[in-house]
Amino acid sequence: MTQSLIRAALHVLPAVAALAMTTAAQAQVRPALVRSVDEPARVPYTQRMAPTCSFTNQCTASFPVVPAGKRLRITSVQAIFYNANFNAFLAVHTGAAQQIAVAFTVNPIPGYFYGTLLSTQQAVDLTYEAGEAPMLEIGCNAGNTFMADVRNLMGVSGYLVDTTP
């Protein structure tokens, strides 16, 4: 009698295990629905532009002013400069006074058939209110010169959020 119970249990056990795995799998494929009430009307934002070089060793890019009723959250900044074989910095400016919020070192890399490049992409988390404008600056030692090249670009990425209901 004991052997017949053991055999019966061995036949039932795989079915119970399969049922348990099916239930677990069903629970995993049903994601929870989430809504961010703090960020309604989130709109992706990307701007790239050729910089303006007021001095041979400093270039800036001033991006459009954040429109009324919006807030801009910048999550990434980018820069690429061609034919630049020297160290530089990339600074992100904020506020009405355009103070430096953060700065990064940018080192030259071999671009092979593109020449030597200064290229970077950095994660940031900066907020600009309506009426403010993001600005990027790249600078280097006075003995170096940024060459005018239409391929030179500076950019920001993030998203716009409605501030008025």
Short mmCIF file of N, CA, C and O in Angstrom, two decimals, residues 52-151:
data_model
loop_
_atom_site.label_atom_id
_atom_site.label_comp_id
_atom_site.label_asym_id
_atom_site.label_seq_id
_atom_site.Cartn_x
_atom_site.Cartn_y
_atom_site.Cartn_z
N THR A 52 28.80 79.18 -31.70
CA THR A 52 29.33 80.49 -32.06
C THR A 52 30.64 80.66 -31.30
O THR A 52 30.67 80.49 -30.08
N CYS A 53 31.71 80.97 -32.01
CA CYS A 53 33.03 81.10 -31.37
C CYS A 53 33.41 82.58 -31.31
O CYS A 53 33.89 83.14 -32.29
N SER A 54 33.17 83.20 -30.15
CA SER A 54 33.50 84.61 -29.97
C SER A 54 35.00 84.81 -29.86
O SER A 54 35.54 85.85 -30.23
N PHE A 55 35.70 83.82 -29.33
CA PHE A 55 37.15 83.84 -29.21
C PHE A 55 37.67 82.56 -29.85
O PHE A 55 36.93 81.59 -30.02
N THR A 56 38.94 82.51 -30.20
CA THR A 56 39.48 81.32 -30.85
C THR A 56 39.52 80.12 -29.91
O THR A 56 39.58 78.98 -30.37
N ASN A 57 39.47 80.37 -28.59
CA ASN A 57 39.55 79.27 -27.64
C ASN A 57 38.26 79.10 -26.82
O ASN A 57 38.26 78.45 -25.78
N GLN A 58 37.16 79.70 -27.28
CA GLN A 58 35.88 79.56 -26.57
C GLN A 58 34.74 79.60 -27.57
O GLN A 58 34.66 80.50 -28.42
N CYS A 59 33.83 78.62 -27.45
CA CYS A 59 32.64 78.58 -28.29
C CYS A 59 31.43 78.33 -27.40
O CYS A 59 31.54 77.65 -26.37
N THR A 60 30.28 78.87 -27.80
CA THR A 60 29.06 78.68 -27.03
C THR A 60 27.91 78.31 -27.96
O THR A 60 27.94 78.58 -29.16
N ALA A 61 26.90 77.71 -27.36
CA ALA A 61 25.65 77.43 -28.07
C ALA A 61 24.52 77.81 -27.12
O ALA A 61 24.40 77.23 -26.04
N SER A 62 23.74 78.81 -27.50
CA SER A 62 22.59 79.24 -26.70
C SER A 62 21.33 78.67 -27.35
O SER A 62 21.03 78.97 -28.50
N PHE A 63 20.61 77.87 -26.58
CA PHE A 63 19.44 77.17 -27.10
C PHE A 63 18.18 78.00 -26.89
O PHE A 63 18.20 78.97 -26.13
N PRO A 64 17.07 77.65 -27.55
CA PRO A 64 15.84 78.44 -27.44
C PRO A 64 15.36 78.57 -25.98
O PRO A 64 15.55 77.69 -25.16
N VAL A 65 14.71 79.69 -25.73
CA VAL A 65 14.12 79.98 -24.42
C VAL A 65 12.96 79.01 -24.17
O VAL A 65 12.19 78.69 -25.08
N VAL A 66 12.84 78.54 -22.94
CA VAL A 66 11.74 77.65 -22.56
C VAL A 66 10.44 78.45 -22.64
O VAL A 66 10.34 79.53 -22.06
N PRO A 67 9.44 77.96 -23.37
CA PRO A 67 8.19 78.71 -23.53
C PRO A 67 7.38 78.81 -22.23
O PRO A 67 7.55 78.00 -21.32
N ALA A 68 6.49 79.78 -22.20
CA ALA A 68 5.60 79.97 -21.04
C ALA A 68 4.76 78.71 -20.84
O ALA A 68 4.36 78.05 -21.80
N GLY A 69 4.53 78.36 -19.58
CA GLY A 69 3.73 77.19 -19.26
C GLY A 69 4.48 75.87 -19.36
O GLY A 69 3.89 74.80 -19.25
N LYS A 70 5.80 75.94 -19.57
CA LYS A 70 6.62 74.73 -19.72
C LYS A 70 7.81 74.77 -18.76
O LYS A 70 8.23 75.82 -18.29
N ARG A 71 8.35 73.59 -18.51
CA ARG A 71 9.60 73.42 -17.78
C ARG A 71 10.44 72.45 -18.61
O ARG A 71 9.93 71.46 -19.11
N LEU A 72 11.73 72.75 -18.76
CA LEU A 72 12.63 71.89 -19.52
C LEU A 72 13.56 71.16 -18.57
O LEU A 72 14.20 71.79 -17.71
N ARG A 73 13.61 69.86 -18.70
CA ARG A 73 14.55 69.05 -17.92
C ARG A 73 15.57 68.48 -18.89
O ARG A 73 15.23 67.69 -19.76
N ILE A 74 16.81 68.90 -18.74
CA ILE A 74 17.91 68.42 -19.58
C ILE A 74 18.53 67.19 -18.91
O ILE A 74 18.91 67.25 -17.74
N THR A 75 18.63 66.09 -19.65
CA THR A 75 19.19 64.86 -19.10
C THR A 75 20.51 64.46 -19.78
O THR A 75 21.19 63.56 -19.31
N SER A 76 20.88 65.15 -20.86
CA SER A 76 22.11 64.82 -21.57
C SER A 76 22.61 66.03 -22.34
O SER A 76 21.80 66.79 -22.89
N VAL A 77 23.93 66.21 -22.37
CA VAL A 77 24.56 67.25 -23.19
C VAL A 77 25.60 66.58 -24.09
O VAL A 77 26.22 65.58 -23.70
N GLN A 78 25.78 67.12 -25.29
CA GLN A 78 26.71 66.54 -26.25
C GLN A 78 27.51 67.64 -26.93
O GLN A 78 27.03 68.77 -27.07
N ALA A 79 28.72 67.28 -27.36
CA ALA A 79 29.54 68.20 -28.16
C ALA A 79 30.49 67.37 -29.01
O ALA A 79 30.98 66.32 -28.59
N ILE A 80 30.72 67.85 -30.24
CA ILE A 80 31.74 67.26 -31.10
C ILE A 80 32.42 68.38 -31.88
O ILE A 80 31.74 69.26 -32.43
N PHE A 81 33.74 68.39 -31.83
CA PHE A 81 34.54 69.38 -32.54
C PHE A 81 35.61 68.64 -33.33
O PHE A 81 36.29 67.76 -32.81
N TYR A 82 35.76 69.02 -34.59
CA TYR A 82 36.70 68.38 -35.49
C TYR A 82 38.04 69.12 -35.47
O TYR A 82 38.07 70.33 -35.21
N ASN A 83 39.12 68.41 -35.76
CA ASN A 83 40.47 68.97 -35.86
C ASN A 83 40.87 69.72 -34.59
O ASN A 83 41.38 70.83 -34.65
N ALA A 84 40.62 69.11 -33.45
CA ALA A 84 40.97 69.71 -32.16
C ALA A 84 41.83 68.73 -31.39
O ALA A 84 41.32 67.78 -30.80
N ASN A 85 43.13 68.93 -31.40
CA ASN A 85 44.06 68.00 -30.76
C ASN A 85 44.58 68.59 -29.45
O ASN A 85 45.78 68.81 -29.28
N PHE A 86 43.66 68.91 -28.53
CA PHE A 86 44.03 69.49 -27.23
C PHE A 86 42.91 69.22 -26.24
O PHE A 86 41.78 68.91 -26.63
N ASN A 87 43.21 69.32 -24.96
CA ASN A 87 42.21 69.14 -23.92
C ASN A 87 41.32 70.37 -23.83
O ASN A 87 41.76 71.48 -24.11
N ALA A 88 40.08 70.15 -23.43
CA ALA A 88 39.12 71.25 -23.30
C ALA A 88 38.15 70.93 -22.17
O ALA A 88 38.26 69.90 -21.52
N PHE A 89 37.22 71.84 -21.95
CA PHE A 89 36.14 71.59 -21.00
C PHE A 89 34.81 71.90 -21.67
O PHE A 89 34.74 72.73 -22.58
N LEU A 90 33.76 71.23 -21.23
CA LEU A 90 32.40 71.52 -21.66
C LEU A 90 31.64 71.94 -20.42
O LEU A 90 31.58 71.19 -19.44
N ALA A 91 31.07 73.14 -20.44
CA ALA A 91 30.32 73.66 -19.30
C ALA A 91 28.86 73.83 -19.68
O ALA A 91 28.54 74.19 -20.82
N VAL A 92 27.98 73.57 -18.70
CA VAL A 92 26.54 73.77 -18.88
C VAL A 92 26.14 74.93 -17.99
O VAL A 92 26.40 74.92 -16.78
N HIS A 93 25.52 75.95 -18.58
CA HIS A 93 25.12 77.16 -17.85
C HIS A 93 23.62 77.11 -17.55
O HIS A 93 22.84 76.63 -18.37
N THR A 94 23.24 77.67 -16.40
CA THR A 94 21.82 77.73 -16.02
C THR A 94 21.49 79.09 -15.44
O THR A 94 22.36 79.86 -15.07
N GLY A 95 20.19 79.34 -15.36
CA GLY A 95 19.68 80.55 -14.71
C GLY A 95 19.79 81.78 -15.57
O GLY A 95 20.43 81.79 -16.63
N ALA A 96 19.16 82.84 -15.09
CA ALA A 96 19.16 84.11 -15.83
C ALA A 96 20.57 84.69 -15.96
O ALA A 96 20.90 85.33 -16.94
N ALA A 97 21.42 84.45 -14.96
CA ALA A 97 22.78 84.97 -14.99
C ALA A 97 23.73 84.06 -15.75
O ALA A 97 24.92 84.36 -15.88
N GLN A 98 23.23 82.93 -16.26
CA GLN A 98 24.04 81.96 -17.02
C GLN A 98 25.29 81.54 -16.23
O GLN A 98 26.41 81.60 -16.73
N GLN A 99 25.07 81.11 -15.00
CA GLN A 99 26.15 80.59 -14.17
C GLN A 99 26.48 79.16 -14.60
O GLN A 99 25.60 78.41 -15.01
N ILE A 100 27.75 78.77 -14.45
CA ILE A 100 28.12 77.39 -14.75
C ILE A 100 27.52 76.48 -13.69
O ILE A 100 27.75 76.66 -12.50
N ALA A 101 26.73 75.51 -14.12
CA ALA A 101 26.12 74.54 -13.22
C ALA A 101 27.02 73.32 -13.07
O ALA A 101 27.11 72.73 -12.00
N VAL A 102 27.67 72.92 -14.16
CA VAL A 102 28.53 71.75 -14.15
C VAL A 102 29.49 71.85 -15.35
O VAL A 102 29.15 72.48 -16.36
N ALA A 103 30.67 71.26 -15.20
CA ALA A 103 31.65 71.26 -16.29
C ALA A 103 32.31 69.89 -16.36
O ALA A 103 32.45 69.20 -15.35
N PHE A 104 32.69 69.51 -17.56
CA PHE A 104 33.29 68.21 -17.82
C PHE A 104 34.57 68.38 -18.62
O PHE A 104 34.67 69.27 -19.46
N THR A 105 35.54 67.51 -18.38
CA THR A 105 36.76 67.47 -19.17
C THR A 105 36.47 66.78 -20.49
O THR A 105 35.77 65.77 -20.53
N VAL A 106 37.01 67.33 -21.56
CA VAL A 106 36.87 66.71 -22.89
C VAL A 106 38.29 66.51 -23.43
O VAL A 106 39.03 67.48 -23.58
N ASN A 107 38.64 65.26 -23.68
CA ASN A 107 39.98 64.94 -24.18
C ASN A 107 39.91 64.55 -25.65
O ASN A 107 38.91 63.97 -26.09
N PRO A 108 40.98 64.83 -26.40
CA PRO A 108 40.97 64.47 -27.83
C PRO A 108 41.01 62.96 -28.02
O PRO A 108 41.58 62.23 -27.22
N ILE A 109 40.36 62.54 -29.08
CA ILE A 109 40.38 61.12 -29.46
C ILE A 109 40.74 61.04 -30.94
O ILE A 109 40.46 61.96 -31.71
N PRO A 110 41.38 59.94 -31.36
CA PRO A 110 41.70 59.80 -32.79
C PRO A 110 40.43 59.52 -33.59
O PRO A 110 39.72 58.56 -33.31
N GLY A 111 40.13 60.39 -34.52
CA GLY A 111 38.97 60.19 -35.39
C GLY A 111 39.38 59.60 -36.72
O GLY A 111 38.57 59.52 -37.64
N TYR A 112 40.65 59.21 -36.83
CA TYR A 112 41.21 58.60 -38.01
C TYR A 112 40.92 59.45 -39.24
O TYR A 112 41.43 60.56 -39.34
N PHE A 113 40.08 59.01 -40.17
CA PHE A 113 39.88 59.80 -41.38
C PHE A 113 39.10 61.09 -41.13
O PHE A 113 39.00 61.94 -41.99
N TYR A 114 38.55 61.29 -39.90
CA TYR A 114 37.90 62.55 -39.53
C TYR A 114 38.88 63.52 -38.88
O TYR A 114 38.53 64.65 -38.59
N GLY A 115 40.09 63.09 -38.62
CA GLY A 115 41.06 63.92 -37.90
C GLY A 115 40.86 63.71 -36.40
O GLY A 115 40.08 62.87 -35.96
N THR A 116 41.56 64.48 -35.60
CA THR A 116 41.42 64.37 -34.15
C THR A 116 40.14 65.06 -33.71
O THR A 116 39.82 66.16 -34.16
N LEU A 117 39.38 64.40 -32.83
CA LEU A 117 38.08 64.91 -32.40
C LEU A 117 38.06 65.22 -30.92
O LEU A 117 38.71 64.54 -30.12
N LEU A 118 37.30 66.23 -30.56
CA LEU A 118 36.87 66.44 -29.18
C LEU A 118 35.40 66.04 -29.19
O LEU A 118 34.59 66.67 -29.86
N SER A 119 35.07 64.97 -28.48
CA SER A 119 33.71 64.48 -28.51
C SER A 119 33.31 63.98 -27.14
O SER A 119 34.08 63.28 -26.47
N THR A 120 32.11 64.35 -26.70
CA THR A 120 31.61 63.87 -25.42
C THR A 120 30.09 63.87 -25.41
O THR A 120 29.46 64.64 -26.14
N GLN A 121 29.56 63.01 -24.59
CA GLN A 121 28.13 63.02 -24.24
C GLN A 121 28.09 62.75 -22.75
O GLN A 121 28.63 61.75 -22.28
N GLN A 122 27.44 63.63 -22.00
CA GLN A 122 27.43 63.54 -20.54
C GLN A 122 26.00 63.55 -20.03
O GLN A 122 25.17 64.34 -20.50
N ALA A 123 25.73 62.71 -19.05
CA ALA A 123 24.43 62.71 -18.38
C ALA A 123 24.39 63.86 -17.37
O ALA A 123 25.35 64.07 -16.62
N VAL A 124 23.30 64.59 -17.38
CA VAL A 124 23.08 65.68 -16.42
C VAL A 124 21.63 65.59 -15.95
O VAL A 124 20.84 64.83 -16.51
N ASP A 125 21.29 66.39 -14.97
CA ASP A 125 19.90 66.48 -14.53
C ASP A 125 19.67 67.93 -14.10
O ASP A 125 19.86 68.28 -12.94
N LEU A 126 19.32 68.76 -15.08
CA LEU A 126 19.17 70.19 -14.85
C LEU A 126 17.79 70.64 -15.32
O LEU A 126 17.30 70.16 -16.35
N THR A 127 17.21 71.59 -14.60
CA THR A 127 15.87 72.08 -14.92
C THR A 127 15.94 73.56 -15.28
O THR A 127 16.61 74.34 -14.62
N TYR A 128 15.21 73.91 -16.33
CA TYR A 128 15.09 75.29 -16.80
C TYR A 128 13.62 75.68 -16.79
O TYR A 128 12.79 74.97 -17.35
N GLU A 129 13.32 76.81 -16.18
CA GLU A 129 11.94 77.29 -16.10
C GLU A 129 11.61 78.13 -17.32
O GLU A 129 12.50 78.51 -18.09
N ALA A 130 10.33 78.46 -17.48
CA ALA A 130 9.88 79.31 -18.59
C ALA A 130 10.68 80.61 -18.57
O ALA A 130 10.91 81.20 -17.52
N GLY A 131 11.15 81.02 -19.74
CA GLY A 131 11.93 82.25 -19.86
C GLY A 131 13.44 82.03 -19.76
O GLY A 131 14.21 82.91 -20.12
N GLU A 132 13.88 80.87 -19.27
CA GLU A 132 15.31 80.57 -19.19
C GLU A 132 15.74 79.81 -20.44
O GLU A 132 14.91 79.18 -21.10
N ALA A 133 17.03 79.86 -20.73
CA ALA A 133 17.55 79.18 -21.92
C ALA A 133 18.82 78.41 -21.56
O ALA A 133 19.72 78.97 -20.94
N PRO A 134 18.90 77.14 -21.94
CA PRO A 134 20.14 76.40 -21.71
C PRO A 134 21.27 76.96 -22.58
O PRO A 134 21.02 77.43 -23.70
N MET A 135 22.48 76.91 -22.06
CA MET A 135 23.65 77.34 -22.84
C MET A 135 24.81 76.40 -22.54
O MET A 135 25.04 76.04 -21.39
N LEU A 136 25.50 75.98 -23.59
CA LEU A 136 26.71 75.18 -23.46
C LEU A 136 27.90 76.02 -23.87
O LEU A 136 27.81 76.87 -24.76
N GLU A 137 29.03 75.76 -23.23
CA GLU A 137 30.27 76.46 -23.55
C GLU A 137 31.38 75.43 -23.61
O GLU A 137 31.45 74.52 -22.78
N ILE A 138 32.25 75.56 -24.61
CA ILE A 138 33.45 74.74 -24.67
C ILE A 138 34.63 75.69 -24.70
O ILE A 138 34.59 76.74 -25.35
N GLY A 139 35.64 75.36 -23.92
CA GLY A 139 36.80 76.25 -23.85
C GLY A 139 38.08 75.47 -23.71
O GLY A 139 38.07 74.29 -23.35
N CYS A 140 39.19 76.13 -24.02
CA CYS A 140 40.49 75.50 -23.95
C CYS A 140 41.55 76.55 -23.64
O CYS A 140 41.26 77.75 -23.57
N ASN A 141 42.77 76.11 -23.48
CA ASN A 141 43.92 76.98 -23.22
C ASN A 141 44.03 78.03 -24.33
O ASN A 141 43.75 77.76 -25.49
N ALA A 142 44.48 79.22 -23.95
CA ALA A 142 44.58 80.33 -24.91
C ALA A 142 45.53 80.03 -26.06
O ALA A 142 45.43 80.62 -27.12
N GLY A 143 46.44 79.09 -25.90
CA GLY A 143 47.36 78.75 -26.98
C GLY A 143 46.75 77.85 -28.04
O GLY A 143 47.35 77.61 -29.08
N ASN A 144 45.53 77.37 -27.81
CA ASN A 144 44.86 76.48 -28.76
C ASN A 144 43.73 77.22 -29.47
O ASN A 144 43.25 78.24 -28.99
N THR A 145 43.31 76.67 -30.60
CA THR A 145 42.28 77.33 -31.41
C THR A 145 41.27 76.31 -31.92
O THR A 145 41.66 75.28 -32.48
N PHE A 146 39.98 76.61 -31.71
CA PHE A 146 38.93 75.80 -32.32
C PHE A 146 38.82 76.22 -33.78
O PHE A 146 38.63 77.40 -34.09
N MET A 147 38.97 75.25 -34.68
CA MET A 147 38.87 75.54 -36.11
C MET A 147 37.40 75.65 -36.51
O MET A 147 36.57 74.88 -36.03
N ALA A 148 37.11 76.61 -37.36
CA ALA A 148 35.74 76.73 -37.88
C ALA A 148 35.46 75.52 -38.77
O ALA A 148 36.21 75.23 -39.69
N ASP A 149 34.43 74.77 -38.43
CA ASP A 149 34.07 73.58 -39.19
C ASP A 149 32.55 73.42 -39.07
O ASP A 149 32.03 73.38 -37.96
N VAL A 150 31.85 73.32 -40.18
CA VAL A 150 30.40 73.23 -40.15
C VAL A 150 29.91 71.96 -39.47
O VAL A 150 28.74 71.86 -39.10
N ARG A 151 30.79 70.97 -39.26
CA ARG A 151 30.41 69.73 -38.59
C ARG A 151 30.44 69.85 -37.07
O ARG A 151 29.93 68.99 -36.37
#
